[in-house]
PDB file of C-alpha atoms in Angstrom:
ATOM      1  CA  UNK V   1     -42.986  -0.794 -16.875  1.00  0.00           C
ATOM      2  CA  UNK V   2     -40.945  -3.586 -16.059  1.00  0.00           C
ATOM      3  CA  UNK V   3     -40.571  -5.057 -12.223  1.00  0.00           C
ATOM      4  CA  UNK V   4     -37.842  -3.976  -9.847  1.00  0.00           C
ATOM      5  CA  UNK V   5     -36.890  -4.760  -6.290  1.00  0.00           C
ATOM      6  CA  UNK V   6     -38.316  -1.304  -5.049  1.00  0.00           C
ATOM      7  CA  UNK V   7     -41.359  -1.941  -7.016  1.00  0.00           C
ATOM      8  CA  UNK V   8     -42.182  -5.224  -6.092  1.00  0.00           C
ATOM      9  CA  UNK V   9     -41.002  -4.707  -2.252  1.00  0.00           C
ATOM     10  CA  UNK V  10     -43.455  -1.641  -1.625  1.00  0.00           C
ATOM     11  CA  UNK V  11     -45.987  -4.384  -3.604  1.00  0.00           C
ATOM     12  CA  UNK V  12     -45.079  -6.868  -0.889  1.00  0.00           C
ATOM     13  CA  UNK V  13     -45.442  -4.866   1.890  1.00  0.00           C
ATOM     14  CA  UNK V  14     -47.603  -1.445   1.350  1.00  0.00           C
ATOM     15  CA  UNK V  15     -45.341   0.017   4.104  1.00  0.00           C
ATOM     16  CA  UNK V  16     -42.751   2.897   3.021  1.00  0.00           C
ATOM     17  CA  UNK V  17     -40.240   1.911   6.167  1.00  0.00           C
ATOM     18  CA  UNK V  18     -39.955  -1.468   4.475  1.00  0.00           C
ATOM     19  CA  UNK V  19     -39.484  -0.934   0.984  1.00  0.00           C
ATOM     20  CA  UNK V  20     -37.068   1.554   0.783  1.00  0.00           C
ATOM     21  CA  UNK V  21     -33.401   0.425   1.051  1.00  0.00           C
ATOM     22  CA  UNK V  22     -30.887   0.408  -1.610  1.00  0.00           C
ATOM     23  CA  UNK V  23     -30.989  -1.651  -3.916  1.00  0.00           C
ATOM     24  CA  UNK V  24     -28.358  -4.291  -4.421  1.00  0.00           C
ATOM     25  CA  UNK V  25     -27.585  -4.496  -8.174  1.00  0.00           C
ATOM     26  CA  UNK V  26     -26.772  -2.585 -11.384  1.00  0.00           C
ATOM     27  CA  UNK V  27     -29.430  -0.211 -12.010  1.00  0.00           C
ATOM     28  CA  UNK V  28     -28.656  -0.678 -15.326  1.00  0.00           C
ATOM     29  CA  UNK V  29     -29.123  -3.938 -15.206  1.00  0.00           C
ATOM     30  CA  UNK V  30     -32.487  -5.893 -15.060  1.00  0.00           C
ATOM     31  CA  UNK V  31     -33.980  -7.301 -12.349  1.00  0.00           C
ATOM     32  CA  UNK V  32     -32.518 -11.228 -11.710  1.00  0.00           C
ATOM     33  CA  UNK V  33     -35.365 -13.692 -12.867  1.00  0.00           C
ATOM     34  CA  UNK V  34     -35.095 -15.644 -10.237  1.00  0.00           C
ATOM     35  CA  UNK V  35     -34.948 -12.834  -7.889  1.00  0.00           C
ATOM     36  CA  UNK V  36     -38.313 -11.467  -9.719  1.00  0.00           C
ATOM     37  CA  UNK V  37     -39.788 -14.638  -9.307  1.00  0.00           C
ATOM     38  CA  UNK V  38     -39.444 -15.108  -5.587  1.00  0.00           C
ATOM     39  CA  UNK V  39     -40.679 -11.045  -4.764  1.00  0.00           C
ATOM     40  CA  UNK V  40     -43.917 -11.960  -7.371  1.00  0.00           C
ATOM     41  CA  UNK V  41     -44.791 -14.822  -5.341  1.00  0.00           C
ATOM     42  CA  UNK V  42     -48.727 -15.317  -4.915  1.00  0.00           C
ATOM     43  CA  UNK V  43     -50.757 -18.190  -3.824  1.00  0.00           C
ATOM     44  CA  UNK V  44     -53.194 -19.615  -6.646  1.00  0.00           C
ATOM     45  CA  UNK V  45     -56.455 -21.068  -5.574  1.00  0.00           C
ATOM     46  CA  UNK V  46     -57.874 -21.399  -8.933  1.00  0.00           C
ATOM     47  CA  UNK V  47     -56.132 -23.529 -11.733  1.00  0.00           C
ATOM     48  CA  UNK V  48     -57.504 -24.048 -15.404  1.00  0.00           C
ATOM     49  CA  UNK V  49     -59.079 -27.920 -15.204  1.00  0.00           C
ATOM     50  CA  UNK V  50     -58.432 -28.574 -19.054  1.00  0.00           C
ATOM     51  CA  UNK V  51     -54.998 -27.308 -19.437  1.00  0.00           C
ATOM     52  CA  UNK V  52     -52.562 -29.973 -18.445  1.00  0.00           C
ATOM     53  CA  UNK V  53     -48.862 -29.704 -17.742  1.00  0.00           C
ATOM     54  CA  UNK V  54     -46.168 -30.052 -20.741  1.00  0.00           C
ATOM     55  CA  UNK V  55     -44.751 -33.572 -20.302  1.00  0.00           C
ATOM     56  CA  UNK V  56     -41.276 -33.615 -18.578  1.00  0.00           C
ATOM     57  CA  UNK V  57     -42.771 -30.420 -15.819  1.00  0.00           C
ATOM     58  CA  UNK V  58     -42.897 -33.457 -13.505  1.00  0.00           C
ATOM     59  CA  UNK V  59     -39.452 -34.530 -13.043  1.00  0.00           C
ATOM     60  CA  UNK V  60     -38.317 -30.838 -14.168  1.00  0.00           C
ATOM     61  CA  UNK V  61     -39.819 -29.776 -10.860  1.00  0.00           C
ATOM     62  CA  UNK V  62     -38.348 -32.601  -8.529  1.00  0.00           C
ATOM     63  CA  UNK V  63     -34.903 -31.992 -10.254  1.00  0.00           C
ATOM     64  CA  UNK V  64     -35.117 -28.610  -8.796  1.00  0.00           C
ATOM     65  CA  UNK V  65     -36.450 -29.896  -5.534  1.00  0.00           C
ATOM     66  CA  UNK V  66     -33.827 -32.595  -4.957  1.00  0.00           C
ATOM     67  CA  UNK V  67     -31.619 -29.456  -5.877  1.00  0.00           C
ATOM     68  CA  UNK V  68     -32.047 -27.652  -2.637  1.00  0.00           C
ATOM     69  CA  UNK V  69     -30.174 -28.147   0.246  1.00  0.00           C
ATOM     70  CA  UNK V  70     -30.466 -30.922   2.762  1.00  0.00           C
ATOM     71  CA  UNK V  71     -28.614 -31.497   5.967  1.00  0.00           C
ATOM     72  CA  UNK V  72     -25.733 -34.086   5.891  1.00  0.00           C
ATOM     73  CA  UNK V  73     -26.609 -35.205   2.717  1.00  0.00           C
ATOM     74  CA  UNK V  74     -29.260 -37.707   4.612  1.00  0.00           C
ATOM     75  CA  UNK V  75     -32.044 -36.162   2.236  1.00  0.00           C
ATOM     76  CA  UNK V  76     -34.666 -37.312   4.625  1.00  0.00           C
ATOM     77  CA  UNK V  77     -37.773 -36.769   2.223  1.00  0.00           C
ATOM     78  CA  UNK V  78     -39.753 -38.514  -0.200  1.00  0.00           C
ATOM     79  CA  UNK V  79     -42.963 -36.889  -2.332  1.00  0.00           C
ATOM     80  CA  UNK V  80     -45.698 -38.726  -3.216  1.00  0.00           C
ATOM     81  CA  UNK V  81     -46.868 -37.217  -6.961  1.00  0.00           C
ATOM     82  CA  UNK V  82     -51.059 -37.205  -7.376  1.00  0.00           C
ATOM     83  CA  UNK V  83     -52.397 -36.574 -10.795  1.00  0.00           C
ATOM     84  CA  UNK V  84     -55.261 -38.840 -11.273  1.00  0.00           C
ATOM     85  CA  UNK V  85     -58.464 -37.133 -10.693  1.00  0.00           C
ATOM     86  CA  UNK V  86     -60.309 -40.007  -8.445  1.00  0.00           C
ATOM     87  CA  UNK V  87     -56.952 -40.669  -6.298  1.00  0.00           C
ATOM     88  CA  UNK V  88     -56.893 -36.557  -6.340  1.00  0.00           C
ATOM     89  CA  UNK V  89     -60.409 -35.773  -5.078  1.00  0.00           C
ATOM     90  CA  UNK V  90     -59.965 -38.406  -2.139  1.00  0.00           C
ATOM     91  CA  UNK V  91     -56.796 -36.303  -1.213  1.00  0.00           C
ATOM     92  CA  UNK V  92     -58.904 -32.782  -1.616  1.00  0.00           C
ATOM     93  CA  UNK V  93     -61.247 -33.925   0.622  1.00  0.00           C
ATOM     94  CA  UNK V  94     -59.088 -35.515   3.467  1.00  0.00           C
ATOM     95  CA  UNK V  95     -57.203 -31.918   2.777  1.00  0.00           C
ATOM     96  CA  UNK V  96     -60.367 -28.943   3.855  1.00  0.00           C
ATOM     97  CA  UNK V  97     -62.387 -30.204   1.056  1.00  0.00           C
ATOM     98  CA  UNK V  98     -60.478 -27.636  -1.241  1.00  0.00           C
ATOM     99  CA  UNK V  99     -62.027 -27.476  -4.703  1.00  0.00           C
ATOM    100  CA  UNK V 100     -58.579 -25.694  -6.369  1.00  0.00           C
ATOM    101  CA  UNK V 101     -56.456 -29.653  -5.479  1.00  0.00           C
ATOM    102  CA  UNK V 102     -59.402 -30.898  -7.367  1.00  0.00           C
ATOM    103  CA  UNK V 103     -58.834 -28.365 -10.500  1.00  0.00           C
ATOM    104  CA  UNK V 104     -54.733 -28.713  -9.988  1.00  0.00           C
ATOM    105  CA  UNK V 105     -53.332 -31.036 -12.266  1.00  0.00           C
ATOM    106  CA  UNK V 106     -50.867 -31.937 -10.003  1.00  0.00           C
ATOM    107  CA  UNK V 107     -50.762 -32.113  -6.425  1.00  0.00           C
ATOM    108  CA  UNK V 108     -47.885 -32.993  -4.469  1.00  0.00           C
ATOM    109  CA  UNK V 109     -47.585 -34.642  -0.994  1.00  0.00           C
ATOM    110  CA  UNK V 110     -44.008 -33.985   0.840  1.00  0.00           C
ATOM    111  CA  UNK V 111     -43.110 -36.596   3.365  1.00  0.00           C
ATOM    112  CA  UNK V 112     -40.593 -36.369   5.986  1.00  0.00           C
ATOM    113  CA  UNK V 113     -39.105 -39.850   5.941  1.00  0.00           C
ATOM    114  CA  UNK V 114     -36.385 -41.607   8.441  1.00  0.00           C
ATOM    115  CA  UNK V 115     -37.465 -44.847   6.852  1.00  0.00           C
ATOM    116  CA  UNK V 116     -34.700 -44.902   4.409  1.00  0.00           C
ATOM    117  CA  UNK V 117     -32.178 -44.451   7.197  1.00  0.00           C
ATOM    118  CA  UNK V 118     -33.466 -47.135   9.243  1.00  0.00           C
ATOM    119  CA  UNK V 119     -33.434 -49.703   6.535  1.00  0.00           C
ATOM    120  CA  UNK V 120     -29.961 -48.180   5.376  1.00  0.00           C
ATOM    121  CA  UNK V 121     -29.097 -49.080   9.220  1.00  0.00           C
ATOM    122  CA  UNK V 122     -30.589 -52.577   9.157  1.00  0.00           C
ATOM    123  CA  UNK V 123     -28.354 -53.405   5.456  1.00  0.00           C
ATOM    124  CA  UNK V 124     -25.168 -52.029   7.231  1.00  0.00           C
ATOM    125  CA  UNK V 125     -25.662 -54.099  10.627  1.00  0.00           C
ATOM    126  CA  UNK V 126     -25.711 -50.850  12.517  1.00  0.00           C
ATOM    127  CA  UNK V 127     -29.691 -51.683  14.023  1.00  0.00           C
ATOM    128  CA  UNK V 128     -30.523 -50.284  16.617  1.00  0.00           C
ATOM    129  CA  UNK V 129     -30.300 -46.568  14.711  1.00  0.00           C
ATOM    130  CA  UNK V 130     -30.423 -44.782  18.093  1.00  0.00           C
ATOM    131  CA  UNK V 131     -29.746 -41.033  16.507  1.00  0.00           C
ATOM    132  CA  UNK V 132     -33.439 -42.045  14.653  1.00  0.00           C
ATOM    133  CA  UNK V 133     -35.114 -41.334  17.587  1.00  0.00           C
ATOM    134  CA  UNK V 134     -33.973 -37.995  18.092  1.00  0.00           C
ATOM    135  CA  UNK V 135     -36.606 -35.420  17.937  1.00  0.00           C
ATOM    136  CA  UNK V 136     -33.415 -32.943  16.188  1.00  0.00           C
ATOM    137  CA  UNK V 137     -33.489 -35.965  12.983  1.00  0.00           C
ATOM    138  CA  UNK V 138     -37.563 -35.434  13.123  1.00  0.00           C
ATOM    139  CA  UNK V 139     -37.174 -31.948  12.709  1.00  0.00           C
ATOM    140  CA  UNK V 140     -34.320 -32.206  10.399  1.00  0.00           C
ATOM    141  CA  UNK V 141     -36.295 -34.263   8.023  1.00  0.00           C
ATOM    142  CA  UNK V 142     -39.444 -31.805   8.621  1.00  0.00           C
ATOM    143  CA  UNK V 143     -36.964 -28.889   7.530  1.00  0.00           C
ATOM    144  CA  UNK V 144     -36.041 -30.900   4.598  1.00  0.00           C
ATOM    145  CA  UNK V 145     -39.528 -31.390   2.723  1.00  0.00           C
ATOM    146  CA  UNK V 146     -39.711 -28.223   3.372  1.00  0.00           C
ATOM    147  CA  UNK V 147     -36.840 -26.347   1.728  1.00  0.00           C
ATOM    148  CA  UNK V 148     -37.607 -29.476  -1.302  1.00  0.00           C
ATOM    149  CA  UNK V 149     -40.995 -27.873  -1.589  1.00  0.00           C
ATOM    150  CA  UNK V 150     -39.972 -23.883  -1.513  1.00  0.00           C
ATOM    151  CA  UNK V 151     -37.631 -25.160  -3.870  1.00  0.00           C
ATOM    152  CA  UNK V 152     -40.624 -26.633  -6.334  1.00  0.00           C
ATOM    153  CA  UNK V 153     -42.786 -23.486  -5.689  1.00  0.00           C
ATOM    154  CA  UNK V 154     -39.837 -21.170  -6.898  1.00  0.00           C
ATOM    155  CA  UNK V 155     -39.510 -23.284 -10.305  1.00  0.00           C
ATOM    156  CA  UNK V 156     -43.282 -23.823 -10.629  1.00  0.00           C
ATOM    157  CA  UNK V 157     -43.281 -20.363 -10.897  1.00  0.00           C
ATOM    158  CA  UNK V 158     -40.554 -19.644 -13.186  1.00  0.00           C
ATOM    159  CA  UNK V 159     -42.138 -22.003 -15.593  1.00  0.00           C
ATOM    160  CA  UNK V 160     -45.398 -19.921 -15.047  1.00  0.00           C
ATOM    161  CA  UNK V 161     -47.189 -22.005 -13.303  1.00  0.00           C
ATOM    162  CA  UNK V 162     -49.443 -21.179 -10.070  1.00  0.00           C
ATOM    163  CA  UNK V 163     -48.435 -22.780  -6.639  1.00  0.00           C
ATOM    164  CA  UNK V 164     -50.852 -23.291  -3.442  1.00  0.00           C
ATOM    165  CA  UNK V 165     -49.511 -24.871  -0.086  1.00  0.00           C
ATOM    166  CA  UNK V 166     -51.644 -27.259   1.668  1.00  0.00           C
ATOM    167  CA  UNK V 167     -50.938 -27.715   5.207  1.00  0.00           C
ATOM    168  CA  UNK V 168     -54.794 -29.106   5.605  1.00  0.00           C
ATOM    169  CA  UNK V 169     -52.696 -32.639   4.475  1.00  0.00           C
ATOM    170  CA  UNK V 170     -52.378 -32.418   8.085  1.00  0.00           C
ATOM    171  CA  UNK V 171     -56.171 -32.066   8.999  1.00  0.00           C
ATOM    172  CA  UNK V 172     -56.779 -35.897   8.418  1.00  0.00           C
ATOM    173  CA  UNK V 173     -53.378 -36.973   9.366  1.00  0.00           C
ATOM    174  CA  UNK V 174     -54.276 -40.976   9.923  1.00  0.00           C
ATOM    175  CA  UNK V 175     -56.671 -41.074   6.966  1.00  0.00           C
ATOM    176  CA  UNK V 176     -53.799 -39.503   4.459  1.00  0.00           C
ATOM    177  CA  UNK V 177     -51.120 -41.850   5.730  1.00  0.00           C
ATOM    178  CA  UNK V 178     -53.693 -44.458   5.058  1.00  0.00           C
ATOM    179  CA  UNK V 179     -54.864 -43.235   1.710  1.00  0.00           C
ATOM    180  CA  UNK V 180     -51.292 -42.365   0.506  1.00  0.00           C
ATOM    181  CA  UNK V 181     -49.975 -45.954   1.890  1.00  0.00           C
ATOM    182  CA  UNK V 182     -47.185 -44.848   4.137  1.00  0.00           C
ATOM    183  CA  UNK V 183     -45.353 -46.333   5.596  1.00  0.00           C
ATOM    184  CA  UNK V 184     -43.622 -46.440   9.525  1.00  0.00           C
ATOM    185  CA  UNK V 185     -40.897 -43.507   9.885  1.00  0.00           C
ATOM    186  CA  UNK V 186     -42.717 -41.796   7.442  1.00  0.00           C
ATOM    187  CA  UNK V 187     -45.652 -38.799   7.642  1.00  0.00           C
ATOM    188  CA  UNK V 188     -47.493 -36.218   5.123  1.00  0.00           C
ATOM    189  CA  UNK V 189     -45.892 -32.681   6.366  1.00  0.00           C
ATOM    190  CA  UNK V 190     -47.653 -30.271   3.569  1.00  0.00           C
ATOM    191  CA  UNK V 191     -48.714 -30.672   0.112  1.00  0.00           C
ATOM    192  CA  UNK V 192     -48.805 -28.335  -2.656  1.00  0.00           C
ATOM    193  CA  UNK V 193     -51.652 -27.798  -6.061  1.00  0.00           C
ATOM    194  CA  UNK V 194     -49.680 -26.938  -9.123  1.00  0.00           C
ATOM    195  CA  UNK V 195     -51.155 -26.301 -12.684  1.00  0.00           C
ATOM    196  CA  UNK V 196     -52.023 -23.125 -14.796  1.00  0.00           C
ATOM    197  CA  UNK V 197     -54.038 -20.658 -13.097  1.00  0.00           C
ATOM    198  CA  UNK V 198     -57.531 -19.523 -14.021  1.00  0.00           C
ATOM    199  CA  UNK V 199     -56.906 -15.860 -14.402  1.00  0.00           C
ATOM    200  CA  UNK V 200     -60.626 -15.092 -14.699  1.00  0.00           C
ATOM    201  CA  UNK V 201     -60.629 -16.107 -10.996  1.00  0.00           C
ATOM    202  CA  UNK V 202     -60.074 -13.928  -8.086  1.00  0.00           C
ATOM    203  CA  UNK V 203     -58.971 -16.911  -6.436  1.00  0.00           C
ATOM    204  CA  UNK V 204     -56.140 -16.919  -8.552  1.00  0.00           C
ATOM    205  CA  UNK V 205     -54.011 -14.559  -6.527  1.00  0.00           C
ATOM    206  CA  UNK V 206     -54.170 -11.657  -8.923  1.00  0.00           C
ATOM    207  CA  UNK V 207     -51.836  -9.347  -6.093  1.00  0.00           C
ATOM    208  CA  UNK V 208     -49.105 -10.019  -4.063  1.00  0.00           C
ATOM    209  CA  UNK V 209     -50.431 -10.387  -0.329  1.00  0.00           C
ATOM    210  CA  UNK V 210     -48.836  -8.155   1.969  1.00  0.00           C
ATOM    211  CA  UNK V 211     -46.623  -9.657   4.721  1.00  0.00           C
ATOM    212  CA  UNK V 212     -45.729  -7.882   8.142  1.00  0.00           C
ATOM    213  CA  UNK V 213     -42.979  -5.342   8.374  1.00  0.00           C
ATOM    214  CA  UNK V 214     -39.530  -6.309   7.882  1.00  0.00           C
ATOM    215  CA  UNK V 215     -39.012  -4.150  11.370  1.00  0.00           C
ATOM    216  CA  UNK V 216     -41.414  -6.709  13.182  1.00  0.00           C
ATOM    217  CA  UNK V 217     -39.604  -9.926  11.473  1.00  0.00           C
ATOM    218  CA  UNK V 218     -36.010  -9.099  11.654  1.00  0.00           C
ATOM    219  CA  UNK V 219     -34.107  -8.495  14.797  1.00  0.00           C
ATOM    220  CA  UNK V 220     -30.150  -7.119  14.353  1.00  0.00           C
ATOM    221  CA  UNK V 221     -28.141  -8.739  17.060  1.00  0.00           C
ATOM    222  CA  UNK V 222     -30.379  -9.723  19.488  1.00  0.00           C
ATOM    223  CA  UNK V 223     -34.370  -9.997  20.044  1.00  0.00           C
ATOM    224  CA  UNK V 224     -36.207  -7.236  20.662  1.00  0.00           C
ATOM    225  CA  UNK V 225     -40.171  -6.744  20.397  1.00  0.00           C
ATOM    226  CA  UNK V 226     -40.093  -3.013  20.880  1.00  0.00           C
ATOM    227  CA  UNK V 227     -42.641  -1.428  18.834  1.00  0.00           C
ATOM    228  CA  UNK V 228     -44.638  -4.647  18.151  1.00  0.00           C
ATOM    229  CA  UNK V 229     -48.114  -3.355  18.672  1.00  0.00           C
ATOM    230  CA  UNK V 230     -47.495  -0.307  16.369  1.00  0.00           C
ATOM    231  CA  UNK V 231     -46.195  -2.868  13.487  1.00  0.00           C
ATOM    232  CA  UNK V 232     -49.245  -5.269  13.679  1.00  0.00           C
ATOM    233  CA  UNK V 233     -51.820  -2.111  14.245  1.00  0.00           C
ATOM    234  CA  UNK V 234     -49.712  -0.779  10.229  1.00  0.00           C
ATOM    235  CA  UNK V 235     -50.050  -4.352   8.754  1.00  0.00           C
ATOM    236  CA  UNK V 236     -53.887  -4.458   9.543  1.00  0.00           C
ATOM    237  CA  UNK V 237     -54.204  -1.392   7.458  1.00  0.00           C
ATOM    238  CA  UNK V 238     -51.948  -2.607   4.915  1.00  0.00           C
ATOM    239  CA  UNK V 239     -53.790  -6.237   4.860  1.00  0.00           C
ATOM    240  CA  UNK V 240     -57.103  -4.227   4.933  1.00  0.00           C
ATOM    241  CA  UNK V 241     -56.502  -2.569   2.105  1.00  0.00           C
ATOM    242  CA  UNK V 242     -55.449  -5.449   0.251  1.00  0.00           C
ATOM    243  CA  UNK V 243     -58.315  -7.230   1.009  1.00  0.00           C
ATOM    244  CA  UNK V 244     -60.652  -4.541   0.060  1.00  0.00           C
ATOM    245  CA  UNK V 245     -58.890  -4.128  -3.321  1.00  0.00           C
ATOM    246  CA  UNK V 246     -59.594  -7.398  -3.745  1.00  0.00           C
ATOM    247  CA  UNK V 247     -63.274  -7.117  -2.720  1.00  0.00           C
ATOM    248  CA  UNK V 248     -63.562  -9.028   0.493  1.00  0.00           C
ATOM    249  CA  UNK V 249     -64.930  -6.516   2.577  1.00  0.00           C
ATOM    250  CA  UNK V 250     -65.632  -7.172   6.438  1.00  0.00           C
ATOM    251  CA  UNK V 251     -62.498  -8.757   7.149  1.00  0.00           C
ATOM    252  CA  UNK V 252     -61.174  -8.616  10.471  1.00  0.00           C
ATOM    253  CA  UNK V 253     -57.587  -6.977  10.923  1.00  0.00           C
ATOM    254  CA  UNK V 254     -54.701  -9.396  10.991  1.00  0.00           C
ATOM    255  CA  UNK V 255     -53.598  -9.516  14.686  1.00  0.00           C
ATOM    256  CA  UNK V 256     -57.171 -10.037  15.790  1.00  0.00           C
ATOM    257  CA  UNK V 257     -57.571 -12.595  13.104  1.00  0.00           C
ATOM    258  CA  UNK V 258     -54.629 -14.856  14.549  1.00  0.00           C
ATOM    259  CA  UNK V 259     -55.874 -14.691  18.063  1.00  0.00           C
ATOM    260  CA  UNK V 260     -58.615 -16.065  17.253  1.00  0.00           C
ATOM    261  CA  UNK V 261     -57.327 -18.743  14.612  1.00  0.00           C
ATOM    262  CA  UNK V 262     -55.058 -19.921  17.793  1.00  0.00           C
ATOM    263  CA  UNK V 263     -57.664 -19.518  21.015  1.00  0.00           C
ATOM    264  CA  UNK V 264     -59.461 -23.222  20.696  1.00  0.00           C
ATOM    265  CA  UNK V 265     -57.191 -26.385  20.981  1.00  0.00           C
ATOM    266  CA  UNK V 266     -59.165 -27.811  17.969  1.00  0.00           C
ATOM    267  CA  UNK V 267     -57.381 -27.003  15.054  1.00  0.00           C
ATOM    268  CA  UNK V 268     -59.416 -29.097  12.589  1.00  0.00           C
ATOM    269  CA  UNK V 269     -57.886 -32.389  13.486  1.00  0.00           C
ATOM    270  CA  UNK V 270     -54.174 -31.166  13.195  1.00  0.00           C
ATOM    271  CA  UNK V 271     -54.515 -31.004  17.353  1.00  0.00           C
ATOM    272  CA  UNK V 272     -54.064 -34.706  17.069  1.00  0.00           C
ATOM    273  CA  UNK V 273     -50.712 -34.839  14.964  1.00  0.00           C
ATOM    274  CA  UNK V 274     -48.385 -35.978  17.505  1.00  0.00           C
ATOM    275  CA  UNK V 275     -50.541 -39.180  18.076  1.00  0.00           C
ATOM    276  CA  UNK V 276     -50.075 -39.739  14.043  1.00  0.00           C
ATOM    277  CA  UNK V 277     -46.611 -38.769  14.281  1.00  0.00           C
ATOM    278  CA  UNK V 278     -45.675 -41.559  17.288  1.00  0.00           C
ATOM    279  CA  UNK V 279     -48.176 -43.867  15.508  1.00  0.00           C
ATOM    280  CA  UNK V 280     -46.006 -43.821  12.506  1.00  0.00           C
ATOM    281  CA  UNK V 281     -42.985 -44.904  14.609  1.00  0.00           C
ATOM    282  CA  UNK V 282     -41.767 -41.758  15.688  1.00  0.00           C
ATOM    283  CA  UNK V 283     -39.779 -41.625  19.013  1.00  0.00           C
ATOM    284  CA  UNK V 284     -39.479 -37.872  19.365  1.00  0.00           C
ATOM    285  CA  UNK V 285     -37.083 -38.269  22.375  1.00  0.00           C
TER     286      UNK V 285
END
């Protein structure tokens, strides 16, 4: 039976009140691939070491990423591409020790970068480049590695390959700027493990993790948490029983989970980001 948006929205969310809504296209008509390809999404932790990426998947994938949008044109992000193996371990281990950016043969590191600007500035006699030390252009260029890497993950996909964010670039923040060579006005945000996943491993995401319900995410018109403790308290049983399909039994339920991820201020080194950040020349004013 082939996918469809009801199909792969009660898959997403294991919750009746969210998956049922009408359905926006032709039922006689199948399901968009792109469309099918962003409701299938599932994080891959385990990638097949000896099967390598068809030449040209490289720049295929930053085509589509320097397709997405970007604010003002500025495109205020650069990506540092890993593939070999030595340089690629040092990365994995800066980044939670993670075997699967080992087994990936790609990894990519997205950098939010004002440098560009700045010199831009400097060539065009407009120094100093006051609007650079607006905290709104360090989130802008934040929100712009970001929608380039979405953009990777949804053609990674396509192409049938398995995608894993890794926002433990951040645990070692210093060490990777170091490492990776970067320069001032210039930071490792998130990177991501791409290559073909080992289906004989769990850890290759063989289900699509639930999310919350769309009730507790979407707000019409104004914010409103009414009914917030009822949503989380579904979603744990949801989660739970995604988790048990999956055979990882003893899990605590999600809200519980998150309370505790966010009690301690250590947050394996990422509690010391904003001294990376301003070390790199950041003003953040």
């Amino acid at each position: 039976m082939s996918a469809t948006i009801t199909s792969l929205a009660e898959e997403r969310y294991r919750d009746s009140q969210s998956s049922t809504f009408p359905v926006p296209t032709n039922p006689c008509n199948p399901l968009p691939g792109a469309l099918e390809t962003i409701l299938s999404h599932k994080s891959c932790r385990a990638f097949l070491r000896d099967k390598p990426l068809p030449k040209g998947t490289l720049e295929t994938l930053l085509t589509a990423a320097q397709s997405g949008s970007t604010s003002s044109l500025y495109q205020t992000w650069d990506v540092i591409a890993i593939q070999d193996p030595e340089h690629k371990s040092k990365v994995a281990t800066l980044a939670g020790d993670q075997e699967f950016i080992r087994q990936a043969p790609l990894f990519l590191a997205f950098c939010p970068n004002l440098r560009r600007l700045n010199n831009l500035s400097k060539q065009y006699d407009q120094q100093p480049a006051r609007a650079l030390e607006n905290m709104d252009m360090f989130i802008m260029s934040a929100i712009d590695a970001a929608i380039a890497g979405q953009t990777v993950a949804i053609a990674a996909e396509s192409l049938g390959l398995g995608i894993c964010y890794v926002g433990a670039l951040r645990n070692n923040a210093e060490q990777i700027c170091q490492l990776l060579n970067l320069p001032p006005l210039t930071w490792g945000v998130f990177g991501m493990a791409i290559g073909y996943p080992d289906t004989e491993d769990r850890l290759s995401g063989k289900q699509i993790k639930p999310r919350l319900p769309m009730r507790e995410i979407v707000h019409m018109e104004r914010w409103n948490e009414e009914g917030q403790e009822d949503n989380v308290a579904s979603y744990d049983q949801s989660l739970g029983t995604f988790y048990e399909d999956e055979l990882k039994f003893g899990r605590k339920g999600w809200g519980e989970f998150v309370a505790d991820k966010v009690a301690p201020h250590e947050q394996d080194g990422r509690e010391r980001i904003r001294k990376v950040i301003e070390g790199q020349g950041f003003k953040l004013e």
